[in-house]
Amino acid sequence: MKTLLFVVGSATSYRLQRIFAQYCVTNGRKVVLVYDQPPDALFAEVEQDARLWGTEAVSLDTLVSEDARPTLRWWRMPHPVRAWLFAQFAPAKQSIHRRILGARLAAAQALLTRLAPAVVIVSEDGISGPAALIAAARSLKLPVVDLPYGYGTQHDLDVALEEKASHNELIQAQGGLGRLLRMLAPAWVKKGRFAGALIFPMAYIAARVALGMTLRNAWIVHGGYSDRLLAESDQMMDLYRAEGQPRKKLALTGTPYCDVMFSALQSDPQANAAFRAPQPIGPDALRVLVSWPTSYHASRAAHCEFASYEEMSKEVLGWLHELPGCQLTVSLHPAIQGELRAGLEGLGLNIVHDYVIQLIPRHDIYISYFSSTQRWAIACGKPVVNYDAYQVGLNVYDDAPGFFSTARFEDFKRHMIGLTSSRQEFTKVAAEQIAVAARWGIVDGACMARMLAELDRMN
């Protein structure tokens, strides 16, 4: 039986990977889980899942030996000549980054050689992707498949650079090594706004290039060299093409998120009857779902109209709780704990712990703060109100006619009152959203079947 190897890097990405991994196991595939971090609480969960599925979970960090050296197969690297030149460059050759990354690459090569997977599945192949495991897979001619879990764009990275610039922390490609990067590794050097900036130190980038851990474009989330990117929707296909992704890399399959929503609809006949129909789910109050974010006051307080995150949370959620004609459900970010959570619970809110993806199709209106989950509300044809509390100003959802975004609480109130006080207005906005819903998500219950078929074609 051929093995499907899932690379786990974070709790948010694993929540999606776990759904698909379990589907693969149910459909007779062997799955192995490789954790790209040191053992911790999340790895304990991963190990528990592995035991339930009758397989193994491995933390790559536990296999790294400082003295190990990787096998460098230049001809299998994305840019072999560039990699070789960087490998000969003395400062890069002697850097601590070269030794640490090289040992990690050696461990990844040894692990993949032992497991001999048919396909390696990652959740990102760009700057945050598991670089050593992707490079090891390439060196062993193993296909790599990118299963996206979020909705990151180049603008997100511009926001990060903006924060660094405000604290005089921008890294620039300077000096001899900077010139070498500009000539031989231009994909790592920012163009346009913040031109010449780097996201990592120069010596670290040089070491990655020398070891074959380079990127096609460091300034997009999926800017690496996976063999296939499983596109979630037509809308995401257009975005990936606009970012310059090679056509042969893209496969339109849909996403496990949409299969989760499909299952939620099957278990709720009333919500299913109202799916992509310009009507409320229930005959009485509109069902409003809020996915409340964690605090960004530490880095973006100056952009927020509230002095504290606690004040903002209580003011906004308290106002929604009192909004007439609404049945409010609140999903709090897991990071909201302690006294703040207790304070919000004291407001009498209907706070639930269900998976927010399952809740979206069971509600009429969705409220959040620039979350990738908003695209799934659009796919269901739900009006979405975005409170841009920290003035990030993303435009990724502007093409959705039923998406409203504002950085002012007074405008947020106006949008919500308009949607909830007039059934005619709600129906009109819902109908406009439904008209584009199919472009934003494939809700047919067969996304994971298409994904698994794509994996089978690759091995």
CSV table of C-alpha atoms in Angstrom, one decimal:
chain,number,residue,atom,x,y,z
A,1,MET,CA,0.0,0.0,0.0
A,2,LYS,CA,1.4,3.4,-1.0
A,3,THR,CA,1.9,6.0,1.7
A,4,LEU,CA,0.5,9.5,1.8
A,5,LEU,CA,2.7,11.7,3.9
A,6,PHE,CA,1.1,14.7,5.6
A,7,VAL,CA,3.5,17.4,6.8
A,8,VAL,CA,2.0,19.2,9.9
A,9,GLY,CA,3.2,22.7,10.8
A,10,SER,CA,0.5,24.4,12.9
A,11,ALA,CA,-2.8,23.9,14.7
A,12,THR,CA,-4.8,25.9,12.1
A,13,SER,CA,-3.5,24.0,9.1
A,14,TYR,CA,-3.7,20.6,10.8
A,15,ARG,CA,-7.4,21.1,11.5
A,16,LEU,CA,-7.9,21.0,7.7
A,17,GLN,CA,-5.3,18.4,7.0
A,18,ARG,CA,-6.8,16.1,9.6
A,19,ILE,CA,-10.2,16.1,7.9
A,20,PHE,CA,-8.6,15.1,4.6
A,21,ALA,CA,-6.1,12.6,6.2
A,22,GLN,CA,-9.0,10.9,7.9
A,23,TYR,CA,-10.9,10.7,4.6
A,24,CYS,CA,-7.9,9.1,3.0
A,25,VAL,CA,-7.6,6.5,5.7
A,26,THR,CA,-11.4,5.8,5.4
A,27,ASN,CA,-10.8,5.2,1.7
A,28,GLY,CA,-8.1,2.6,2.2
A,29,ARG,CA,-4.9,4.8,2.0
A,30,LYS,CA,-2.0,4.6,4.4
A,31,VAL,CA,-1.3,7.9,6.0
A,32,VAL,CA,1.9,9.0,7.9
A,33,LEU,CA,2.1,12.3,9.8
A,34,VAL,CA,5.4,14.2,10.0
A,35,TYR,CA,5.5,17.2,12.4
A,36,ASP,CA,7.8,20.0,11.3
A,37,GLN,CA,8.3,21.3,14.8
A,38,PRO,CA,9.7,20.1,18.1
A,39,PRO,CA,7.3,17.8,20.1
A,40,ASP,CA,4.7,19.9,22.0
A,41,ALA,CA,0.9,19.8,22.8
A,42,LEU,CA,-0.1,19.8,19.1
A,43,PHE,CA,2.3,16.9,18.4
A,44,ALA,CA,0.6,14.9,21.2
A,45,GLU,CA,-2.7,15.4,19.3
A,46,VAL,CA,-1.1,14.4,16.1
A,47,GLU,CA,0.3,11.2,17.7
A,48,GLN,CA,-3.1,10.4,19.1
A,49,ASP,CA,-4.6,10.6,15.7
A,50,ALA,CA,-1.9,8.5,14.2
A,51,ARG,CA,-2.6,5.8,16.8
A,52,LEU,CA,-6.3,5.8,16.0
A,53,TRP,CA,-5.5,5.4,12.3
A,54,GLY,CA,-3.0,2.6,12.9
A,55,THR,CA,0.0,4.6,11.6
A,56,GLU,CA,2.9,6.6,12.9
A,57,ALA,CA,3.6,10.3,13.7
A,58,VAL,CA,7.2,11.6,13.6
A,59,SER,CA,8.7,14.9,14.8
A,60,LEU,CA,11.4,15.9,12.3
A,61,ASP,CA,13.2,17.9,15.0
A,62,THR,CA,13.9,14.7,17.0
A,63,LEU,CA,15.8,13.3,14.1
A,64,VAL,CA,18.1,16.2,13.4
A,65,SER,CA,21.8,15.6,14.1
A,66,GLU,CA,24.1,18.6,14.0
A,67,ASP,CA,26.9,16.6,12.3
A,68,ALA,CA,24.7,15.2,9.5
A,69,ARG,CA,25.2,16.5,6.0
A,70,PRO,CA,22.6,16.3,3.2
A,71,THR,CA,23.1,14.7,-0.2
A,72,LEU,CA,23.0,17.6,-2.7
A,73,ARG,CA,21.6,16.5,-6.1
A,74,TRP,CA,22.1,19.7,-8.0
A,75,TRP,CA,20.2,18.5,-11.1
A,76,ARG,CA,17.0,18.1,-9.1
A,77,MET,CA,17.1,21.6,-7.6
A,78,PRO,CA,14.9,24.4,-9.2
A,79,HIS,CA,18.0,26.4,-10.2
A,80,PRO,CA,21.0,24.1,-10.1
A,81,VAL,CA,23.7,26.5,-11.3
A,82,ARG,CA,22.5,29.2,-8.9
A,83,ALA,CA,22.5,26.8,-6.1
A,84,TRP,CA,26.0,25.6,-6.9
A,85,LEU,CA,27.4,29.1,-7.1
A,86,PHE,CA,25.9,30.0,-3.7
A,87,ALA,CA,27.3,26.7,-2.3
A,88,GLN,CA,30.8,27.9,-3.4
A,89,PHE,CA,30.4,31.4,-1.9
A,90,ALA,CA,32.6,31.4,1.1
A,91,PRO,CA,30.5,33.4,3.6
A,92,ALA,CA,27.4,31.2,2.8
A,93,LYS,CA,29.5,28.0,3.0
A,94,GLN,CA,30.7,28.8,6.5
A,95,SER,CA,27.5,30.2,7.9
A,96,ILE,CA,25.7,28.7,10.8
A,97,HIS,CA,22.5,28.8,8.8
A,98,ARG,CA,24.1,26.4,6.2
A,99,ARG,CA,25.0,24.0,9.0
A,100,ILE,CA,21.6,24.1,10.7
A,101,LEU,CA,19.5,23.9,7.5
A,102,GLY,CA,21.8,21.3,6.1
A,103,ALA,CA,21.4,19.0,9.1
A,104,ARG,CA,17.6,19.5,8.9
A,105,LEU,CA,17.7,18.6,5.2
A,106,ALA,CA,19.7,15.5,5.9
A,107,ALA,CA,17.2,14.4,8.5
A,108,ALA,CA,14.3,15.0,6.1
A,109,GLN,CA,16.1,13.0,3.3
A,110,ALA,CA,16.7,10.1,5.7
A,111,LEU,CA,13.1,10.1,6.9
A,112,LEU,CA,11.6,10.2,3.4
A,113,THR,CA,13.9,7.5,2.3
A,114,ARG,CA,12.7,5.3,5.1
A,115,LEU,CA,9.0,6.0,4.6
A,116,ALA,CA,9.1,6.0,0.8
A,117,PRO,CA,5.8,7.9,0.5
A,118,ALA,CA,4.0,8.1,-2.8
A,119,VAL,CA,3.1,11.8,-2.3
A,120,VAL,CA,4.2,14.5,0.2
A,121,ILE,CA,1.3,16.8,1.2
A,122,VAL,CA,2.0,20.3,2.7
A,123,SER,CA,-0.2,23.2,3.6
A,124,GLU,CA,2.0,25.8,2.1
A,125,ASP,CA,5.1,25.7,-0.1
A,126,GLY,CA,6.2,29.3,0.2
A,127,ILE,CA,8.0,31.2,2.9
A,128,SER,CA,6.2,29.5,5.7
A,129,GLY,CA,6.3,26.1,4.2
A,130,PRO,CA,8.4,23.1,5.4
A,131,ALA,CA,11.4,24.0,3.3
A,132,ALA,CA,13.6,21.0,4.3
A,133,LEU,CA,10.9,18.4,3.6
A,134,ILE,CA,10.0,20.0,0.3
A,135,ALA,CA,13.7,20.1,-0.8
A,136,ALA,CA,14.2,16.5,0.4
A,137,ALA,CA,11.2,15.3,-1.6
A,138,ARG,CA,12.6,17.0,-4.7
A,139,SER,CA,16.0,15.5,-4.2
A,140,LEU,CA,14.3,12.0,-4.0
A,141,LYS,CA,11.9,12.7,-6.9
A,142,LEU,CA,8.8,12.5,-4.7
A,143,PRO,CA,5.9,14.6,-5.8
A,144,VAL,CA,4.8,17.4,-3.4
A,145,VAL,CA,1.1,18.5,-3.2
A,146,ASP,CA,0.1,21.8,-1.7
A,147,LEU,CA,-3.3,21.7,0.2
A,148,PRO,CA,-4.1,25.4,1.1
A,149,TYR,CA,-5.7,26.1,4.4
A,150,GLY,CA,-5.9,29.9,4.5
A,151,TYR,CA,-6.3,32.9,2.2
A,152,GLY,CA,-3.0,34.8,2.3
A,153,THR,CA,-2.1,37.3,-0.4
A,154,GLN,CA,0.8,39.5,-1.2
A,155,HIS,CA,-0.9,42.4,0.6
A,156,ASP,CA,-0.6,40.5,3.9
A,157,LEU,CA,3.2,40.5,3.4
A,158,ASP,CA,3.1,44.2,2.6
A,159,VAL,CA,1.4,44.8,5.9
A,160,ALA,CA,4.1,42.8,7.7
A,161,LEU,CA,6.8,44.9,6.0
A,162,GLU,CA,4.9,48.1,7.0
A,163,GLU,CA,5.1,47.0,10.6
A,164,LYS,CA,8.8,46.3,10.3
A,165,ALA,CA,9.4,49.7,8.6
A,166,SER,CA,7.5,51.5,11.4
A,167,HIS,CA,10.0,50.0,13.9
A,168,ASN,CA,13.1,50.4,11.6
A,169,GLU,CA,13.4,46.7,11.3
A,170,LEU,CA,13.4,46.2,7.5
A,171,ILE,CA,16.1,44.0,6.1
A,172,GLN,CA,17.6,45.2,2.9
A,173,ALA,CA,19.7,43.4,0.2
A,174,GLN,CA,23.0,45.3,0.7
A,175,GLY,CA,26.7,44.7,0.2
A,176,GLY,CA,28.3,41.9,-1.7
A,177,LEU,CA,25.9,39.3,-0.6
A,178,GLY,CA,23.0,41.6,-1.3
A,179,ARG,CA,24.2,42.1,-4.9
A,180,LEU,CA,24.6,38.3,-5.3
A,181,LEU,CA,21.0,37.8,-4.1
A,182,ARG,CA,19.7,40.4,-6.5
A,183,MET,CA,21.5,38.7,-9.4
A,184,LEU,CA,21.1,35.0,-8.6
A,185,ALA,CA,18.1,34.9,-6.2
A,186,PRO,CA,15.8,37.7,-7.4
A,187,ALA,CA,12.7,35.9,-6.2
A,188,TRP,CA,13.7,36.7,-2.6
A,189,VAL,CA,14.1,40.4,-3.2
A,190,LYS,CA,10.9,42.6,-2.9
A,191,LYS,CA,9.8,44.6,-5.9
A,192,GLY,CA,7.3,47.4,-6.0
A,193,ARG,CA,6.4,48.8,-2.5
A,194,PHE,CA,9.4,48.3,-0.1
A,195,ALA,CA,11.6,47.4,-3.1
A,196,GLY,CA,14.8,45.8,-2.1
A,197,ALA,CA,13.5,44.4,1.2
A,198,LEU,CA,14.0,40.9,2.3
A,199,ILE,CA,11.8,38.8,4.6
A,200,PHE,CA,14.8,36.9,6.1
A,201,PRO,CA,18.4,37.7,6.8
A,202,MET,CA,20.7,37.5,3.8
A,203,ALA,CA,22.9,34.7,5.1
A,204,TYR,CA,19.8,32.6,5.8
A,205,ILE,CA,18.5,33.1,2.3
A,206,ALA,CA,21.9,32.3,0.8
A,207,ALA,CA,22.0,29.0,2.8
A,208,ARG,CA,18.5,28.1,1.6
A,209,VAL,CA,19.4,28.7,-2.0
A,210,ALA,CA,22.7,26.7,-1.7
A,211,LEU,CA,20.7,23.7,-0.3
A,212,GLY,CA,17.9,23.8,-2.9
A,213,MET,CA,15.4,25.3,-0.5
A,214,THR,CA,14.7,28.2,-2.7
A,215,LEU,CA,11.3,29.7,-3.9
A,216,ARG,CA,9.8,30.7,-7.1
A,217,ASN,CA,8.4,33.9,-5.5
A,218,ALA,CA,9.0,34.7,-1.8
A,219,TRP,CA,6.2,37.3,-1.8
A,220,ILE,CA,3.2,35.1,-2.3
A,221,VAL,CA,2.0,32.4,0.2
A,222,HIS,CA,2.3,29.6,-2.2
A,223,GLY,CA,5.4,30.8,-4.0
A,224,GLY,CA,7.4,27.5,-3.8
A,225,TYR,CA,8.1,24.5,-6.0
A,226,SER,CA,5.3,22.0,-5.1
A,227,ASP,CA,4.2,19.9,-8.1
A,228,ARG,CA,0.5,20.6,-7.5
A,229,LEU,CA,-1.6,23.2,-5.8
A,230,LEU,CA,-5.1,22.0,-5.1
A,231,ALA,CA,-7.2,25.1,-5.9
A,232,GLU,CA,-10.2,25.6,-3.7
A,233,SER,CA,-12.5,27.4,-6.2
A,234,ASP,CA,-12.7,29.3,-9.5
A,235,GLN,CA,-12.1,32.5,-7.6
A,236,MET,CA,-8.9,31.0,-6.1
A,237,MET,CA,-7.8,29.7,-9.5
A,238,ASP,CA,-8.0,33.2,-10.8
A,239,LEU,CA,-6.0,34.6,-7.8
A,240,TYR,CA,-3.3,31.9,-8.2
A,241,ARG,CA,-3.0,32.7,-12.0
A,242,ALA,CA,-2.8,36.4,-11.2
A,243,GLU,CA,0.1,35.7,-8.9
A,244,GLY,CA,1.9,33.9,-11.7
A,245,GLN,CA,1.5,30.3,-10.6
A,246,PRO,CA,2.3,27.9,-13.5
A,247,ARG,CA,-0.8,26.5,-15.1
A,248,LYS,CA,0.5,22.9,-14.8
A,249,LYS,CA,0.8,23.4,-11.0
A,250,LEU,CA,-2.9,24.2,-10.6
A,251,ALA,CA,-5.7,21.6,-10.2
A,252,LEU,CA,-9.2,22.7,-9.4
A,253,THR,CA,-10.5,20.2,-6.8
A,254,GLY,CA,-12.4,22.2,-4.2
A,255,THR,CA,-11.5,22.0,-0.5
A,256,PRO,CA,-12.4,19.9,2.6
A,257,TYR,CA,-13.9,23.1,4.0
A,258,CYS,CA,-16.7,22.9,1.5
A,259,ASP,CA,-17.3,19.2,2.2
A,260,VAL,CA,-17.6,20.0,5.9
A,261,MET,CA,-20.2,22.6,5.0
A,262,PHE,CA,-22.0,20.2,2.8
A,263,SER,CA,-22.2,17.7,5.6
A,264,ALA,CA,-23.5,20.3,8.0
A,265,LEU,CA,-26.3,21.1,5.6
A,266,GLN,CA,-27.3,17.5,5.3
A,267,SER,CA,-27.8,17.3,9.0
A,268,ASP,CA,-29.9,20.5,9.1
A,269,PRO,CA,-32.9,20.3,6.7
A,270,GLN,CA,-34.0,23.9,7.4
A,271,ALA,CA,-30.6,25.3,6.6
A,272,ASN,CA,-30.3,23.0,3.6
A,273,ALA,CA,-33.6,24.3,2.2
A,274,ALA,CA,-32.4,27.8,2.4
A,275,PHE,CA,-28.9,27.1,1.0
A,276,ARG,CA,-28.2,29.5,-1.8
A,277,ALA,CA,-31.7,30.8,-1.7
A,278,PRO,CA,-32.5,34.5,-1.0
A,279,GLN,CA,-34.4,33.8,2.2
A,280,PRO,CA,-33.7,33.5,5.9
A,281,ILE,CA,-33.3,30.0,7.3
A,282,GLY,CA,-36.0,30.4,10.0
A,283,PRO,CA,-39.3,32.2,9.9
A,284,ASP,CA,-38.6,34.6,12.7
A,285,ALA,CA,-35.2,36.1,13.8
A,286,LEU,CA,-32.2,36.2,11.4
A,287,ARG,CA,-29.4,33.9,12.5
A,288,VAL,CA,-26.2,35.9,12.9
A,289,LEU,CA,-22.8,34.2,13.4
A,290,VAL,CA,-19.8,36.1,14.7
A,291,SER,CA,-16.3,34.7,14.5
A,292,TRP,CA,-14.5,37.1,16.9
A,293,PRO,CA,-10.8,37.5,16.4
A,294,THR,CA,-7.9,37.6,18.8
A,295,SER,CA,-6.3,40.9,19.8
A,296,TYR,CA,-3.9,42.8,17.5
A,297,HIS,CA,-3.6,45.7,19.9
A,298,ALA,CA,0.0,44.9,20.7
A,299,SER,CA,1.1,45.8,17.2
A,300,ARG,CA,-1.8,47.8,15.7
A,301,ALA,CA,-3.5,49.7,18.5
A,302,ALA,CA,-2.8,53.0,16.8
A,303,HIS,CA,-5.1,51.9,13.9
A,304,CYS,CA,-8.0,50.9,16.2
A,305,GLU,CA,-10.8,53.3,17.3
A,306,PHE,CA,-11.0,51.5,20.7
A,307,ALA,CA,-8.4,52.1,23.4
A,308,SER,CA,-8.3,48.4,24.3
A,309,TYR,CA,-9.2,45.0,22.9
A,310,GLU,CA,-11.4,44.3,25.9
A,311,GLU,CA,-13.4,47.6,25.4
A,312,MET,CA,-13.8,46.8,21.7
A,313,SER,CA,-15.0,43.2,22.3
A,314,LYS,CA,-17.5,44.2,24.9
A,315,GLU,CA,-18.8,47.2,22.9
A,316,VAL,CA,-19.2,45.4,19.6
A,317,LEU,CA,-20.5,42.1,20.9
A,318,GLY,CA,-22.7,43.7,23.5
A,319,TRP,CA,-24.3,45.9,20.8
A,320,LEU,CA,-24.9,42.9,18.5
A,321,HIS,CA,-26.4,41.0,21.5
A,322,GLU,CA,-29.1,43.7,21.8
A,323,LEU,CA,-29.8,44.0,18.1
A,324,PRO,CA,-33.5,43.4,17.5
A,325,GLY,CA,-34.7,40.7,15.2
A,326,CYS,CA,-31.4,38.6,15.5
A,327,GLN,CA,-30.4,35.3,17.0
A,328,LEU,CA,-26.7,35.8,17.8
A,329,THR,CA,-24.1,33.0,17.9
A,330,VAL,CA,-20.5,33.8,18.9
A,331,SER,CA,-17.4,31.8,18.2
A,332,LEU,CA,-14.4,33.1,20.1
A,333,HIS,CA,-10.9,32.8,18.9
A,334,PRO,CA,-9.1,30.1,21.0
A,335,ALA,CA,-6.5,32.6,22.2
A,336,ILE,CA,-9.3,34.5,24.1
A,337,GLN,CA,-8.9,33.0,27.5
A,338,GLY,CA,-8.9,34.0,31.2
A,339,GLU,CA,-10.7,37.1,32.5
A,340,LEU,CA,-11.5,38.4,29.1
A,341,ARG,CA,-13.4,35.2,28.1
A,342,ALA,CA,-15.1,35.2,31.4
A,343,GLY,CA,-16.1,38.9,30.9
A,344,LEU,CA,-17.6,38.2,27.5
A,345,GLU,CA,-19.4,35.1,28.8
A,346,GLY,CA,-20.8,37.4,31.5
A,347,LEU,CA,-22.6,39.4,28.8
A,348,GLY,CA,-25.0,36.6,28.3
A,349,LEU,CA,-23.8,35.8,24.8
A,350,ASN,CA,-24.5,32.5,23.1
A,351,ILE,CA,-20.9,31.4,22.9
A,352,VAL,CA,-20.4,28.1,21.1
A,353,HIS,CA,-17.3,25.8,20.6
A,354,ASP,CA,-18.4,24.1,17.4
A,355,TYR,CA,-16.2,24.3,14.3
A,356,VAL,CA,-17.0,27.6,12.7
A,357,ILE,CA,-17.0,26.1,9.2
A,358,GLN,CA,-19.9,23.8,10.3
A,359,LEU,CA,-21.8,26.8,11.6
A,360,ILE,CA,-21.5,29.1,8.6
A,361,PRO,CA,-24.2,27.4,6.4
A,362,ARG,CA,-26.5,27.2,9.4
A,363,HIS,CA,-26.7,31.0,9.7
A,364,ASP,CA,-28.0,33.9,7.6
A,365,ILE,CA,-25.3,36.6,8.2
A,366,TYR,CA,-21.6,36.1,8.9
A,367,ILE,CA,-19.4,38.7,10.8
A,368,SER,CA,-15.7,38.5,11.2
A,369,TYR,CA,-12.4,40.4,10.8
A,370,PHE,CA,-10.6,39.5,7.5
A,371,SER,CA,-10.7,35.8,8.0
A,372,SER,CA,-10.2,33.3,5.3
A,373,THR,CA,-13.5,31.7,6.5
A,374,GLN,CA,-15.4,34.7,5.0
A,375,ARG,CA,-14.9,33.2,1.5
A,376,TRP,CA,-16.9,30.1,2.6
A,377,ALA,CA,-19.7,32.3,3.8
A,378,ILE,CA,-19.7,33.9,0.3
A,379,ALA,CA,-19.7,30.4,-1.2
A,380,CYS,CA,-22.9,29.7,0.8
A,381,GLY,CA,-24.5,33.0,-0.5
A,382,LYS,CA,-24.5,34.6,3.0
A,383,PRO,CA,-24.1,38.4,3.4
A,384,VAL,CA,-20.8,39.1,5.2
A,385,VAL,CA,-20.0,42.1,7.3
A,386,ASN,CA,-16.3,42.7,8.1
A,387,TYR,CA,-15.3,44.9,10.9
A,388,ASP,CA,-11.8,46.0,9.9
A,389,ALA,CA,-11.0,47.0,13.5
A,390,TYR,CA,-7.2,47.4,12.8
A,391,GLN,CA,-7.5,49.1,9.4
A,392,VAL,CA,-5.7,46.5,7.4
A,393,GLY,CA,-7.6,47.5,4.3
A,394,LEU,CA,-7.5,44.2,2.4
A,395,ASN,CA,-9.4,44.1,-0.9
A,396,VAL,CA,-9.5,40.4,-1.4
A,397,TYR,CA,-13.3,40.1,-1.1
A,398,ASP,CA,-14.3,43.2,-3.0
A,399,ASP,CA,-15.6,41.2,-5.9
A,400,ALA,CA,-18.3,39.8,-3.7
A,401,PRO,CA,-21.4,42.1,-3.8
A,402,GLY,CA,-22.7,41.0,-0.4
A,403,PHE,CA,-19.4,41.7,1.4
A,404,PHE,CA,-19.4,44.9,3.5
A,405,SER,CA,-16.2,46.1,5.2
A,406,THR,CA,-15.7,49.1,7.4
A,407,ALA,CA,-13.1,50.3,9.9
A,408,ARG,CA,-15.7,52.4,11.8
A,409,PHE,CA,-18.0,50.9,14.3
A,410,GLU,CA,-20.8,53.4,13.4
A,411,ASP,CA,-20.7,52.3,9.8
A,412,PHE,CA,-20.6,48.6,11.0
A,413,LYS,CA,-23.8,49.3,12.9
A,414,ARG,CA,-25.4,50.9,9.9
A,415,HIS,CA,-24.7,47.9,7.7
A,416,MET,CA,-26.1,45.5,10.3
A,417,ILE,CA,-29.2,47.5,11.0
A,418,GLY,CA,-29.8,47.7,7.2
A,419,LEU,CA,-29.6,44.0,6.8
A,420,THR,CA,-31.6,43.0,9.9
A,421,SER,CA,-34.3,45.6,10.0
A,422,SER,CA,-35.5,45.2,6.4
A,423,ARG,CA,-36.4,41.7,5.1
A,424,GLN,CA,-36.4,43.2,1.6
A,425,GLU,CA,-32.8,44.5,2.0
A,426,PHE,CA,-31.6,41.2,3.4
A,427,THR,CA,-33.2,39.3,0.5
A,428,LYS,CA,-31.7,41.7,-2.1
A,429,VAL,CA,-28.2,41.4,-0.7
A,430,ALA,CA,-28.5,37.6,-0.3
A,431,ALA,CA,-29.6,37.3,-3.9
A,432,GLU,CA,-26.6,39.3,-5.1
A,433,GLN,CA,-24.2,37.1,-3.0
A,434,ILE,CA,-25.9,33.9,-4.3
A,435,ALA,CA,-25.2,35.0,-7.9
A,436,VAL,CA,-21.5,34.7,-7.3
A,437,ALA,CA,-21.5,31.9,-4.7
A,438,ALA,CA,-20.5,29.0,-7.0
A,439,ARG,CA,-17.4,30.9,-8.1
A,440,TRP,CA,-16.2,31.1,-4.5
A,441,GLY,CA,-16.7,27.5,-3.5
A,442,ILE,CA,-17.7,24.1,-4.7
A,443,VAL,CA,-20.3,22.8,-2.2
A,444,ASP,CA,-21.2,19.4,-3.7
A,445,GLY,CA,-19.7,17.0,-1.1
A,446,ALA,CA,-17.2,15.6,-3.6
A,447,CYS,CA,-14.2,17.9,-3.1
A,448,MET,CA,-12.1,15.4,-1.1
A,449,ALA,CA,-12.9,12.7,-3.7
A,450,ARG,CA,-11.4,14.9,-6.4
A,451,MET,CA,-8.4,15.7,-4.2
A,452,LEU,CA,-7.7,12.0,-3.6
A,453,ALA,CA,-8.1,11.2,-7.3
A,454,GLU,CA,-5.5,13.9,-8.0
A,455,LEU,CA,-3.1,12.4,-5.5
A,456,ASP,CA,-3.6,8.9,-7.1
A,457,ARG,CA,-2.8,10.3,-10.5
A,458,MET,CA,0.6,11.6,-9.2
A,459,ASN,CA,2.0,8.3,-7.9
